[in-house]
PDB file of C-alpha atoms and ligand atoms in Angstrom:
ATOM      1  CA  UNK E  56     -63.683 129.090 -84.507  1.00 31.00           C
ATOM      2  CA  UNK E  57     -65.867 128.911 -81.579  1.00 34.00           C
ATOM      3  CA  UNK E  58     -68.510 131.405 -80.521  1.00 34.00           C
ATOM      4  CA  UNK E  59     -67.705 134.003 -78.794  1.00 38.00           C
ATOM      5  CA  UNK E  60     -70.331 134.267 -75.983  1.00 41.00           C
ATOM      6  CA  UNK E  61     -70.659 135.549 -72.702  1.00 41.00           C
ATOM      7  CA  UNK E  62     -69.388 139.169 -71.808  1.00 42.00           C
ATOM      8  CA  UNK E  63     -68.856 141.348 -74.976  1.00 43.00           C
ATOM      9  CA  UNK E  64     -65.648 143.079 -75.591  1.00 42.00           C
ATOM     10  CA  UNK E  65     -65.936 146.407 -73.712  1.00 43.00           C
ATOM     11  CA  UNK E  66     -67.222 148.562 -76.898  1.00 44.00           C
ATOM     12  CA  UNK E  67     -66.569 152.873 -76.900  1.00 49.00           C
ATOM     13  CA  UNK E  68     -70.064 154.438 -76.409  1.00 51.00           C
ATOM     14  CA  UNK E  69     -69.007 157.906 -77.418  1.00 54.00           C
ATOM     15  CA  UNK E  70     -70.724 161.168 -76.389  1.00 50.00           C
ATOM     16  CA  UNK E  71     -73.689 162.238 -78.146  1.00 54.00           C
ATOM     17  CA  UNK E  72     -74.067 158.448 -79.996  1.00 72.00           C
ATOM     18  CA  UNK E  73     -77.869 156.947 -79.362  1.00 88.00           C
ATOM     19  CA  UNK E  74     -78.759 153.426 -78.294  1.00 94.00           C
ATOM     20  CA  UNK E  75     -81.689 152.084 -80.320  1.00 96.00           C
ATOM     21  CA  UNK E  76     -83.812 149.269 -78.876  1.00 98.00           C
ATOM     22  CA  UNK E  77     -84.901 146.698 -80.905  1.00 98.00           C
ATOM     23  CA  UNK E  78     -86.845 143.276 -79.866  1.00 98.00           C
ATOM     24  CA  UNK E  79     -87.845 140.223 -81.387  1.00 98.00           C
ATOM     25  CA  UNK E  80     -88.648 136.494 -80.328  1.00 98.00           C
ATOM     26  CA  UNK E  81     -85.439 135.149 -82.181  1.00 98.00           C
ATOM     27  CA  UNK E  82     -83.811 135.445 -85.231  1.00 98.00           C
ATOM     28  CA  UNK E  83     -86.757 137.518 -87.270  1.00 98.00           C
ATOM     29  CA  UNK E  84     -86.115 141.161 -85.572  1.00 98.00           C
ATOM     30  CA  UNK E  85     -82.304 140.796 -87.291  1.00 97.00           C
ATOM     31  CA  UNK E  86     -84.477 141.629 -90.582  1.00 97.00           C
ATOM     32  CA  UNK E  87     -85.569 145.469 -89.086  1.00 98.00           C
ATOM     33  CA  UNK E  88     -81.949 145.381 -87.308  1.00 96.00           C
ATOM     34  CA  UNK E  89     -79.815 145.152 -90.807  1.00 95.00           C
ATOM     35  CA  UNK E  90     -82.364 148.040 -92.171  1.00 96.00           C
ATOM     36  CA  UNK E  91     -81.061 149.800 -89.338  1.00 95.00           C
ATOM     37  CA  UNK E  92     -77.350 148.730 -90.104  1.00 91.00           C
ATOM     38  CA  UNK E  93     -77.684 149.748 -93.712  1.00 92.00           C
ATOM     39  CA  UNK E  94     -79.377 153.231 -93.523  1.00 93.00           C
ATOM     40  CA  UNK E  95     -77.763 154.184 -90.560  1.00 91.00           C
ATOM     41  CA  UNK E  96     -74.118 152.845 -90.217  1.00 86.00           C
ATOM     42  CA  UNK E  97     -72.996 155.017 -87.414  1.00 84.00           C
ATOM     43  CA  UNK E  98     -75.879 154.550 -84.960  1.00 88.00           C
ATOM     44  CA  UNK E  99     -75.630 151.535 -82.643  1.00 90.00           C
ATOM     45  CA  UNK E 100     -77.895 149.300 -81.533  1.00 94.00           C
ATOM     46  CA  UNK E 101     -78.797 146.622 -78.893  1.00 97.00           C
ATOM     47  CA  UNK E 102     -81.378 144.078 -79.876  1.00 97.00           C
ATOM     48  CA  UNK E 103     -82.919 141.633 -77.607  1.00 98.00           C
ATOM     49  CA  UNK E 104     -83.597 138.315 -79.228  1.00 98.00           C
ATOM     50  CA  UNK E 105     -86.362 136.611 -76.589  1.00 98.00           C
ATOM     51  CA  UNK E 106     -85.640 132.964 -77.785  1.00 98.00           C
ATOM     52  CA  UNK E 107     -86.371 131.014 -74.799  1.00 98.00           C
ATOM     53  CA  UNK E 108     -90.259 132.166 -75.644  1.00 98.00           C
ATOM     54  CA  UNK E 109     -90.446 131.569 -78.866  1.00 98.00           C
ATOM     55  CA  UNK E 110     -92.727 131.897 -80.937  1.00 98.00           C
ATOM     56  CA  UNK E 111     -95.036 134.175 -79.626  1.00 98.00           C
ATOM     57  CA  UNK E 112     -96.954 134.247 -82.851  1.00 97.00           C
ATOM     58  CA  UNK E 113     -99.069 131.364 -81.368  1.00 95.00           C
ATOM     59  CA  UNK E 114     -99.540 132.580 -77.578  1.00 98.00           C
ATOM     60  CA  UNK E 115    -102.421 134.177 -75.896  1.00 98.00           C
ATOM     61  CA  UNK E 116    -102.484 137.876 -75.217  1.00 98.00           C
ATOM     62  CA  UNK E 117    -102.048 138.631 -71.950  1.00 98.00           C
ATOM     63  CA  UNK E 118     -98.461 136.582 -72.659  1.00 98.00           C
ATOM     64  CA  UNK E 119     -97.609 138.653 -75.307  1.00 98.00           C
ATOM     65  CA  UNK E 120     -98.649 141.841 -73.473  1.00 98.00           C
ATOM     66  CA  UNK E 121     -96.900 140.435 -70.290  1.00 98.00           C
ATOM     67  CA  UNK E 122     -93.666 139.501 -72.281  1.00 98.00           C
ATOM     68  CA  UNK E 123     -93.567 142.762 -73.812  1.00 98.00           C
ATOM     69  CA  UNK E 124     -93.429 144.826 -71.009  1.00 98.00           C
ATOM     70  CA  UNK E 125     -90.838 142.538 -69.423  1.00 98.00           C
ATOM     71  CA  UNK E 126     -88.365 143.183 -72.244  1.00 98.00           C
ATOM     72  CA  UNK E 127     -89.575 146.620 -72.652  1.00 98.00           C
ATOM     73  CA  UNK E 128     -88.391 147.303 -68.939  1.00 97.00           C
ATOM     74  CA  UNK E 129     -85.229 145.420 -69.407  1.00 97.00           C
ATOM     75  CA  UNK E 130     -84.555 147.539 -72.809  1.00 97.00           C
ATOM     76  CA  UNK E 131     -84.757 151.089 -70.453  1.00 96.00           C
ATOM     77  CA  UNK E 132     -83.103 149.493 -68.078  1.00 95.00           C
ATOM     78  CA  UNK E 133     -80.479 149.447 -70.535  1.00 95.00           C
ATOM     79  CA  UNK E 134     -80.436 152.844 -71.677  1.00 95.00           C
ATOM     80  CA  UNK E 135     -81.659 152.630 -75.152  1.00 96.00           C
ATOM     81  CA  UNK E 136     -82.943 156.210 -76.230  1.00 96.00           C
ATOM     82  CA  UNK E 137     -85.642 154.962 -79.305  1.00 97.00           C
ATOM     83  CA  UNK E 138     -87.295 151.758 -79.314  1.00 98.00           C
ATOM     84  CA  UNK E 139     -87.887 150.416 -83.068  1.00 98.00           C
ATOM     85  CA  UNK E 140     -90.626 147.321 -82.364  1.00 98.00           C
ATOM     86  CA  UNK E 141     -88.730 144.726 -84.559  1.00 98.00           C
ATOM     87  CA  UNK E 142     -91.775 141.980 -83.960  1.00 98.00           C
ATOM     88  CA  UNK E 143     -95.319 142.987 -85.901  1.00 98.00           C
ATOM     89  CA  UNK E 144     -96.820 140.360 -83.522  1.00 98.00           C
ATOM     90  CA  UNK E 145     -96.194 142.850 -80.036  1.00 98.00           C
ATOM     91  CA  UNK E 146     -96.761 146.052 -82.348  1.00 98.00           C
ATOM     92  CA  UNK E 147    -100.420 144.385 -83.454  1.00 98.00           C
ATOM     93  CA  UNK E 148    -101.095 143.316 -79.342  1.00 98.00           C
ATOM     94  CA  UNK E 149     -98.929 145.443 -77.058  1.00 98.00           C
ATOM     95  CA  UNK E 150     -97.744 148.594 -78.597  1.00 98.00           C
ATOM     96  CA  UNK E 151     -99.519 150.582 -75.924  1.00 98.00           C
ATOM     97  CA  UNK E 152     -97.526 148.819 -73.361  1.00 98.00           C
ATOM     98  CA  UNK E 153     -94.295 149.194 -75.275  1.00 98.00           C
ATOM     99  CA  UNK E 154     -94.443 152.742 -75.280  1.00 98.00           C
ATOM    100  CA  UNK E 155     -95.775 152.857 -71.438  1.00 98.00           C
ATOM    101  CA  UNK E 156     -92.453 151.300 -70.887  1.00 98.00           C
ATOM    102  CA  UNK E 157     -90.417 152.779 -72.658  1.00 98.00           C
ATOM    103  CA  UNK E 158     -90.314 156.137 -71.529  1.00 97.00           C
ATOM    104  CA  UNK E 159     -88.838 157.027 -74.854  1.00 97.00           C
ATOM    105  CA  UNK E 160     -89.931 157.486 -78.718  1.00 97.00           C
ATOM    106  CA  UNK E 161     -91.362 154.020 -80.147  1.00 98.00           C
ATOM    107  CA  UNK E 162     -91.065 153.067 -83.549  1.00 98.00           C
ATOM    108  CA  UNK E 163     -93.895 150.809 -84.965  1.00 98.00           C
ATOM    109  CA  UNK E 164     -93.446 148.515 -88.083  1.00 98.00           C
ATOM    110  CA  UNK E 165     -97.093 148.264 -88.913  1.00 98.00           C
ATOM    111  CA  UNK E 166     -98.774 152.045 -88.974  1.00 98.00           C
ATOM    112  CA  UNK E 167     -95.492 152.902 -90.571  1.00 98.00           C
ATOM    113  CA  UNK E 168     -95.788 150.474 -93.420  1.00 98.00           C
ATOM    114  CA  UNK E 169     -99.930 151.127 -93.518  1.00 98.00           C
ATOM    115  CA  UNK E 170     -99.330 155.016 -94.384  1.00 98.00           C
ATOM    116  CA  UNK E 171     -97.103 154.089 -97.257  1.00 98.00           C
ATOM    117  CA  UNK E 172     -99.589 151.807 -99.195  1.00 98.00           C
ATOM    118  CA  UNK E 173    -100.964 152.624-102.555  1.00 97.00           C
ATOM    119  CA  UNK E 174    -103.382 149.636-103.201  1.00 98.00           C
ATOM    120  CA  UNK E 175    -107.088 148.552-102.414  1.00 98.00           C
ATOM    121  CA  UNK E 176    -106.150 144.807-102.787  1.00 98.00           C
ATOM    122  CA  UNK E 177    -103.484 143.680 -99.980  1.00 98.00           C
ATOM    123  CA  UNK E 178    -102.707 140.757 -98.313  1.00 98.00           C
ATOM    124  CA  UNK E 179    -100.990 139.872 -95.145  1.00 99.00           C
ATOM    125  CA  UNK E 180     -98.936 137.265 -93.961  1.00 99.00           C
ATOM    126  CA  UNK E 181     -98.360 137.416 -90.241  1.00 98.00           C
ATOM    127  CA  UNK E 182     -98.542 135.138 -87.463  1.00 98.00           C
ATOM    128  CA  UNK E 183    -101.726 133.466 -86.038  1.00 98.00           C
ATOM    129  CA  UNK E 184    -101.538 136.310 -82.913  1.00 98.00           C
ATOM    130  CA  UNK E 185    -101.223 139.391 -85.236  1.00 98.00           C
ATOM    131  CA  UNK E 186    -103.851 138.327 -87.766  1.00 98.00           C
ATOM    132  CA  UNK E 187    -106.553 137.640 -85.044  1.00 98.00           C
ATOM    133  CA  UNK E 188    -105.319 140.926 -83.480  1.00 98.00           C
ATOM    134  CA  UNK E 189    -106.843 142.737 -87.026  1.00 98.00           C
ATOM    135  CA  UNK E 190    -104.409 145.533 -85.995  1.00 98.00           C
ATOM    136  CA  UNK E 191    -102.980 145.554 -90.043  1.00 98.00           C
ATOM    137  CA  UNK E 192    -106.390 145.454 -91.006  1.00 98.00           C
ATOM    138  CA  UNK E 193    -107.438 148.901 -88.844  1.00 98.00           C
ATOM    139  CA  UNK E 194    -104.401 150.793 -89.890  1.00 98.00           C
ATOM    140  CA  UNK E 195    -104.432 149.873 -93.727  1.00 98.00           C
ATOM    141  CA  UNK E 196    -108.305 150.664 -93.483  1.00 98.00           C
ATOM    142  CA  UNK E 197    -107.556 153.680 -91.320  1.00 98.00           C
ATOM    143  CA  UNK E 198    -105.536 154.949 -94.102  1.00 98.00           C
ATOM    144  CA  UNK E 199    -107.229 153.568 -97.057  1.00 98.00           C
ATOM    145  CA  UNK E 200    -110.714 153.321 -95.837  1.00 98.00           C
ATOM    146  CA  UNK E 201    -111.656 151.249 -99.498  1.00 98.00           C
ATOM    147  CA  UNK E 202    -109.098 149.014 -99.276  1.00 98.00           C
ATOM    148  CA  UNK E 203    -109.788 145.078 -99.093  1.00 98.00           C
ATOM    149  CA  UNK E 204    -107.275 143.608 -96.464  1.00 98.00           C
ATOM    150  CA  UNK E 205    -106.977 139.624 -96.680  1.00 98.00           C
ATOM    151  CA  UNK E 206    -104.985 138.703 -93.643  1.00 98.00           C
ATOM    152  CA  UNK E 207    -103.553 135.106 -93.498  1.00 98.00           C
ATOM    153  CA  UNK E 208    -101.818 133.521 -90.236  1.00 98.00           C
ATOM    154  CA  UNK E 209     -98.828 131.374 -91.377  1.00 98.00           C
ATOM    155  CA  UNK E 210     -98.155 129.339 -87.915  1.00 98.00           C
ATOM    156  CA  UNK E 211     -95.553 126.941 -89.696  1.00 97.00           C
ATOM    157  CA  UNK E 212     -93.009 129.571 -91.013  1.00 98.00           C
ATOM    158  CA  UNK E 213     -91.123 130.807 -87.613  1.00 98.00           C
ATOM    159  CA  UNK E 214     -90.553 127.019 -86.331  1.00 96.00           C
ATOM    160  CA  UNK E 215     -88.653 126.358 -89.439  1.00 96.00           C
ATOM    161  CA  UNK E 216     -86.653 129.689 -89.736  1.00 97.00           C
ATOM    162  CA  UNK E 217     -85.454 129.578 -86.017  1.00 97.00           C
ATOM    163  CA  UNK E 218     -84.396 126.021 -86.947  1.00 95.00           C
ATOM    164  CA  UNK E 219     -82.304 127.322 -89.980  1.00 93.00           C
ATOM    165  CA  UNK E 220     -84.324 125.198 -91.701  1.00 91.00           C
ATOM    166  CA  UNK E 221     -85.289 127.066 -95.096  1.00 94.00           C
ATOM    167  CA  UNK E 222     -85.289 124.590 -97.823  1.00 92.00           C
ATOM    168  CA  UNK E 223     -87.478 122.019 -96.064  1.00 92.00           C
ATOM    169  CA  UNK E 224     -90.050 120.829 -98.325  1.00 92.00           C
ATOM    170  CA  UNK E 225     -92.925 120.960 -95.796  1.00 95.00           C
ATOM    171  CA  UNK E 226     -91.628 124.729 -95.655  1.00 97.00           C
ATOM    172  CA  UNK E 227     -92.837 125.143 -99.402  1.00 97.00           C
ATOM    173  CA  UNK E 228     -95.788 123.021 -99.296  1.00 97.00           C
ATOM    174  CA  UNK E 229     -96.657 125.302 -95.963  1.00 98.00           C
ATOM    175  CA  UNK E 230     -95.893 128.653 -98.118  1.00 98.00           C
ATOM    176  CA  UNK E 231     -98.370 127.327-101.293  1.00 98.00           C
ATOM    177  CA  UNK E 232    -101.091 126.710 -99.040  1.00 98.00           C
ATOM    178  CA  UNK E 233    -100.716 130.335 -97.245  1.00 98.00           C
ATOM    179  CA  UNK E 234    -100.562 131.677-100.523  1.00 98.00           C
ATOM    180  CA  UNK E 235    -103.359 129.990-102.093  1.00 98.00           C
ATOM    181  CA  UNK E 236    -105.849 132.415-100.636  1.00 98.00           C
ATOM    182  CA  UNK E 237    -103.813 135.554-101.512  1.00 98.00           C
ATOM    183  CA  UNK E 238    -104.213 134.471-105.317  1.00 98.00           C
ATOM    184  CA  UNK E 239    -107.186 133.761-105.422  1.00 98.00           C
ATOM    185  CA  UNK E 240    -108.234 137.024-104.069  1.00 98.00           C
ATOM    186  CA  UNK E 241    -106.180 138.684-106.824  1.00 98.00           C
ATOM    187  CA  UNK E 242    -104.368 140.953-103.881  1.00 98.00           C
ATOM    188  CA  UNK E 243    -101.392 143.086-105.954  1.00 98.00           C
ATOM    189  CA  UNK E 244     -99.506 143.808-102.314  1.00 98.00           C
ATOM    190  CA  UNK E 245     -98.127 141.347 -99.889  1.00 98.00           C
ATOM    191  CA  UNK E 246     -97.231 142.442 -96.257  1.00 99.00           C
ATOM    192  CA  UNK E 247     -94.677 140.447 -94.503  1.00 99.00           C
ATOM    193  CA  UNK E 248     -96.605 141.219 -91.766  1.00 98.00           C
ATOM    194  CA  UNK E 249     -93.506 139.073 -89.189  1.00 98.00           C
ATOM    195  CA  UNK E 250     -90.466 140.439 -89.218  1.00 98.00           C
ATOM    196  CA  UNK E 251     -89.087 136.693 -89.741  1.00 98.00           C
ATOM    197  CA  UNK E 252     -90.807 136.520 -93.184  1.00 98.00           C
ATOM    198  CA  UNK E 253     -88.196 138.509 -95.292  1.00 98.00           C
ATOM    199  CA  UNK E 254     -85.965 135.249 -94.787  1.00 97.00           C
ATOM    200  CA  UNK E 255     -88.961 133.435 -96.864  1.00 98.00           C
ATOM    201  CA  UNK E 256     -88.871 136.539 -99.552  1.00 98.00           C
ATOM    202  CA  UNK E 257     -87.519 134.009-102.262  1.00 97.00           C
ATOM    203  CA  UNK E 258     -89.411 131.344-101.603  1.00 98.00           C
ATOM    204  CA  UNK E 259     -93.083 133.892-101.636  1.00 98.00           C
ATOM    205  CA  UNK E 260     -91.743 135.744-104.723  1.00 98.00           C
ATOM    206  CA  UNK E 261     -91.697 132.344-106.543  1.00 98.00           C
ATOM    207  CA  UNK E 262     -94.710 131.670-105.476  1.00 98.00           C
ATOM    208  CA  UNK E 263     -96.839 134.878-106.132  1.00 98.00           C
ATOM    209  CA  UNK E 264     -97.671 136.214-109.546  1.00 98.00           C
ATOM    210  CA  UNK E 265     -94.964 138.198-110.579  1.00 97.00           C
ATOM    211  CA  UNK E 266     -96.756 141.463-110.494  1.00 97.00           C
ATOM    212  CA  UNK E 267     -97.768 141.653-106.691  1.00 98.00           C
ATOM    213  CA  UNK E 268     -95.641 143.734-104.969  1.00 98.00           C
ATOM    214  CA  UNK E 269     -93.981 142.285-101.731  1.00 98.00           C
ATOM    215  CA  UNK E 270     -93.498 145.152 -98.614  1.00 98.00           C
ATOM    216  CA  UNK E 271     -91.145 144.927 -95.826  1.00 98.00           C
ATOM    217  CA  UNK E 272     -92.577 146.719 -93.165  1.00 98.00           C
ATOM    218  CA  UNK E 273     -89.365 147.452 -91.636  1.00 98.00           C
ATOM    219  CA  UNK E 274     -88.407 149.330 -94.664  1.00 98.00           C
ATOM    220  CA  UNK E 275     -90.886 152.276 -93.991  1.00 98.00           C
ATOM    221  CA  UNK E 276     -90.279 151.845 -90.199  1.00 98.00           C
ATOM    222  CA  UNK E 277     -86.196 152.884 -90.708  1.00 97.00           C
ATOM    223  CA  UNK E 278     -87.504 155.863 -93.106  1.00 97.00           C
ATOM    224  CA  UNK E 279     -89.201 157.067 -90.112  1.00 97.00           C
ATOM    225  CA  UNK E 280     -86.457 156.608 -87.353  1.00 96.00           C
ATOM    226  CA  UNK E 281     -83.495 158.811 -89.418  1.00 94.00           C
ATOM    227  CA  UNK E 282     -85.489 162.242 -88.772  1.00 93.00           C
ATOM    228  CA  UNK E 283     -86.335 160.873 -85.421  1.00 94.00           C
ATOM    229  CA  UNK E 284     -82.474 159.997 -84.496  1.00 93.00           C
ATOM    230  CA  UNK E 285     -81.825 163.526 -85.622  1.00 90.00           C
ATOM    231  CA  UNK E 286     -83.920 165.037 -83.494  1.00 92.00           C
ATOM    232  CA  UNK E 287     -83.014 162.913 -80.744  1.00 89.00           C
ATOM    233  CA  UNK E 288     -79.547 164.708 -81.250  1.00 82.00           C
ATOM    234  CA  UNK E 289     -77.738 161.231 -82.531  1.00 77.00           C
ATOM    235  CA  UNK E 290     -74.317 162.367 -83.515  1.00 63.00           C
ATOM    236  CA  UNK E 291     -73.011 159.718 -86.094  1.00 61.00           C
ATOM    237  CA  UNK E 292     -69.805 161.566 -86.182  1.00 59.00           C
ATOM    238  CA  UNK E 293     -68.683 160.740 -82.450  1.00 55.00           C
ATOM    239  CA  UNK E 294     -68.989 157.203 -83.870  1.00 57.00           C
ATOM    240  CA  UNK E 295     -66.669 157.574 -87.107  1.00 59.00           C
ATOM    241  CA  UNK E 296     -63.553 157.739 -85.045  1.00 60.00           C
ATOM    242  CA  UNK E 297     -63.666 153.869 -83.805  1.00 58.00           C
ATOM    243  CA  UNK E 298     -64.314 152.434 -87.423  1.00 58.00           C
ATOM    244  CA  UNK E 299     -60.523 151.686 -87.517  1.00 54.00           C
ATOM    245  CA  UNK E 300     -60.960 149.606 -84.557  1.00 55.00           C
ATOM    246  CA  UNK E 301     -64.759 147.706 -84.751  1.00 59.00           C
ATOM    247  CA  UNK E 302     -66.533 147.903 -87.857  1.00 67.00           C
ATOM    248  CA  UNK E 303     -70.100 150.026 -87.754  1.00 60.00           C
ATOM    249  CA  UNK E 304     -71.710 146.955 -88.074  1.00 63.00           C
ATOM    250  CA  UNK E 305     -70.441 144.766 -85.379  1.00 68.00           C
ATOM    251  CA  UNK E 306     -70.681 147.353 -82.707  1.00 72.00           C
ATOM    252  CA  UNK E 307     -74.480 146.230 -82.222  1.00 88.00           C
ATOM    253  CA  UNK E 308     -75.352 144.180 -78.936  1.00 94.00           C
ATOM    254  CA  UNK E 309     -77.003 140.646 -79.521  1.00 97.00           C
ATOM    255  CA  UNK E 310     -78.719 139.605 -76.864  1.00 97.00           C
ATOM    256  CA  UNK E 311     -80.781 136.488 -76.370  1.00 98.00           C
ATOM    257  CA  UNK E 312     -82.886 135.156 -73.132  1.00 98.00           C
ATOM    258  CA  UNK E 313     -82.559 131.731 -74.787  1.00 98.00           C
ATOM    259  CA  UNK E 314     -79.131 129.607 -75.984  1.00 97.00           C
ATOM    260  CA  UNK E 315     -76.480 132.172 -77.473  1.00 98.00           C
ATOM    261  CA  UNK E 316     -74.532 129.609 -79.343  1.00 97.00           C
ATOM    262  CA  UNK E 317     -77.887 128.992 -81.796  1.00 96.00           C
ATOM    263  CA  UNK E 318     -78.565 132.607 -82.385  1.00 98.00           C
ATOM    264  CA  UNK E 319     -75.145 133.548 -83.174  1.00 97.00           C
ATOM    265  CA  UNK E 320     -75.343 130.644 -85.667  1.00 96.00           C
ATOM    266  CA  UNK E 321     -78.831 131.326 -87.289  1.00 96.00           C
ATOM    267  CA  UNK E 322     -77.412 134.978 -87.203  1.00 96.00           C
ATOM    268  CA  UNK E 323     -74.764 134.833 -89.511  1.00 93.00           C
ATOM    269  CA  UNK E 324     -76.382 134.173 -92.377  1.00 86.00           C
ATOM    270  CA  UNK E 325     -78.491 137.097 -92.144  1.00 87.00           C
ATOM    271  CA  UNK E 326     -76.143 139.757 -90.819  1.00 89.00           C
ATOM    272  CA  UNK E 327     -73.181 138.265 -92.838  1.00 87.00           C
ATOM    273  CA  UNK E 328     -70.827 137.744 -90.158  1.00 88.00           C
ATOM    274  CA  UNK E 329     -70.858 135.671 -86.635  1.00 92.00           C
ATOM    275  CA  UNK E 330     -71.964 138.167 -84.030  1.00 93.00           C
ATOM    276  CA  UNK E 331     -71.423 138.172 -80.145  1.00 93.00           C
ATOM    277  CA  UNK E 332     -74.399 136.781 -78.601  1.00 96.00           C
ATOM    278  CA  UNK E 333     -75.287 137.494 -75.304  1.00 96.00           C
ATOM    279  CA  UNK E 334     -77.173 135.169 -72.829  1.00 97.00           C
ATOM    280  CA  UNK E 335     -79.255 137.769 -70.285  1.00 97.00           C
ATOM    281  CA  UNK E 336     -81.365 137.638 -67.559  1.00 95.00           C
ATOM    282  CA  UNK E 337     -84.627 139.980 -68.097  1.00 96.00           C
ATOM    283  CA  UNK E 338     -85.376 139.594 -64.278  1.00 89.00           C
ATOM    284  CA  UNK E 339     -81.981 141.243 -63.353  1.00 81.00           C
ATOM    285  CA  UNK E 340     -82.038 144.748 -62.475  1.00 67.00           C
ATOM    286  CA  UNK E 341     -78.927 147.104 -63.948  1.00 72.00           C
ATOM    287  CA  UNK E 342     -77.273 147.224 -67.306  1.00 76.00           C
ATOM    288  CA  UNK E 343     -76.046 144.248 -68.756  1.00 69.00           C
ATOM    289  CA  UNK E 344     -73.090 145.314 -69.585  1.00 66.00           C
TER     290      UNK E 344
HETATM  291  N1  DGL H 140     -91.064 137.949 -85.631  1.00 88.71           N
HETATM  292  C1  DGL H 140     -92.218 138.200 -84.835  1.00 88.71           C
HETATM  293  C2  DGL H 140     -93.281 138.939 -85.588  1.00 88.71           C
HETATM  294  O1  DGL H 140     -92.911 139.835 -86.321  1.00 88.71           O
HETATM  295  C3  DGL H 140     -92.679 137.066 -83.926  1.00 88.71           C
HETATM  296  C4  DGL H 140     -92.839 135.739 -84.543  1.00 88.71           C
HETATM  297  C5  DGL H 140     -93.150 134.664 -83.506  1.00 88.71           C
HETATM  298  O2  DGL H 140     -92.400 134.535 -82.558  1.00 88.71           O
HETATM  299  O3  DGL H 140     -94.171 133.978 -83.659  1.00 88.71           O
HETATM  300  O4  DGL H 140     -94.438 138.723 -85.452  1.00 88.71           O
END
């Protein structure tokens, strides 16, 4: 069947339901997105997948600070009422200007997964950006001011996730090099400090000692959106009514700056059915749809 691209299918917004922002480069930002899915059926979303940039993992930071306030803009623009940052590298270099832009709550991935750490050994695997940032460094250490923080850039993983390409052996020999360090260090946490990494969580577990203890950031960052949504006054139930007719799930908007047809493929695996992709124009004032 083909892709469905282009406009969506006009989708109910009920009364009292909440739009929550999310933003990645590509396809990595769908890992914090099916968190959201999963503890929050009801509340609907509208992620913006900035593929014709990436990865940013490996750009300077005035880009990344300049690229995140462009898609910040475009994200009010479009009404969203929390912002969840779904990309550790903007959270580590621009979070300041995400939440001057968003001119609503902001949910970070990495001071939310740095308060729920019980270790003095971690490591971090992020991109090149986020690790010379130090920003998981200063929060784990801000928390924890004892604990040892090895951070480790990993510039080879996004290329080869964004090209679907997970069981390519340079992908393995890349992952046993970036672990190397962790090991020796005897680190008993692992951050997947880029929200593309959870794709690679197979591959790392086999490659890590069986005792370390991989985190998802993302996982702590959806524990702290539910009391936020509440008292943002999100009202799942107005949303129950159209289950019959779109599944919770699907009534997301995917939205891409870059080739829709490739991120509704790559998507699929990950959210476990081909979505409606969006191409969109961050430049263009008004909503989108
Ligand atoms: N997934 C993003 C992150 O969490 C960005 C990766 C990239 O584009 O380099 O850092």
């Amino acid at each position: 069947m083909a892709t469905p691209v282009g406009k969506s299918p006009a989708i109910p917004h009920p009364p009292g339901s909440l739009l929550v922002g999310l933003f990645d480069s590509g396809l990595g930002g769908l890992t914090v997105l099916r968190r959201v899915h999963e503890a929050y059926p009801h509340t609907r979303c509208l992620y913006l997948g900035d593929t014709a940039r990436v990865p940013y993992g490996q750009r300077s930071v005035e880009d990344i600070r300049a690229i995140a306030a462009e898609v910040v803009h475009w994200l009010r623009g479009q009404g969203v009422g929390v912002l969840v940052m779904a990309c550790n590298t903007s959270n580590a270099l621009a979070l300041d200007v995400a939440v001057a832009e968003a001119g609503v709550p902001v949910v970070g991935l990495i001071d939310s997964v740095a308060a729920q750490i019980q270790s003095d050994r971690v490591g971090v695997l992020a991109t090149p950006a986020t690790v010379a940032s130090g920003a998981y460094r200063r929060s784990i250490q801000a928390c924890r001011p004892q604990a040892q923080v090895l951070e480790v850039g990993c510039p080879a993983f996004v290329p080869w996730i964004e090209a679907g390409d997970l069981d390519a052996p340079g992908l393995r020999d890349a992952a046993q090099e970036y672990v190397a360090p962790l090991i020796a260090a005897g680190v008993d946490t692992v951050v997947l400090g880029c929200t593309h990494y959870p794709m690679l969580r197979p591959l790392l577990r086999s490659l890590l000692p069986a005792g370390v203890t991989l985190l998802d950031p993302a996982e702590a960052a959806v524990q702290r959106l539910g009391p936020l949504l509440a008292s943002l006054g999100d009202a799942p139930e107005a949303d129950l009514a159209l289950d019959a007719v779109i599944p919770a799930q699907q009534r997301s908007r995917l939205c891409v700056t870059g080739c829709p047809e490739a991120f509704a493929a790559g998507a699929s695996a990950w959210l476990g059915h081909r979505p409606t992709v969006n191409q969109v124009d961050l430049r263009s004032a008004g909503r989108a749809f």
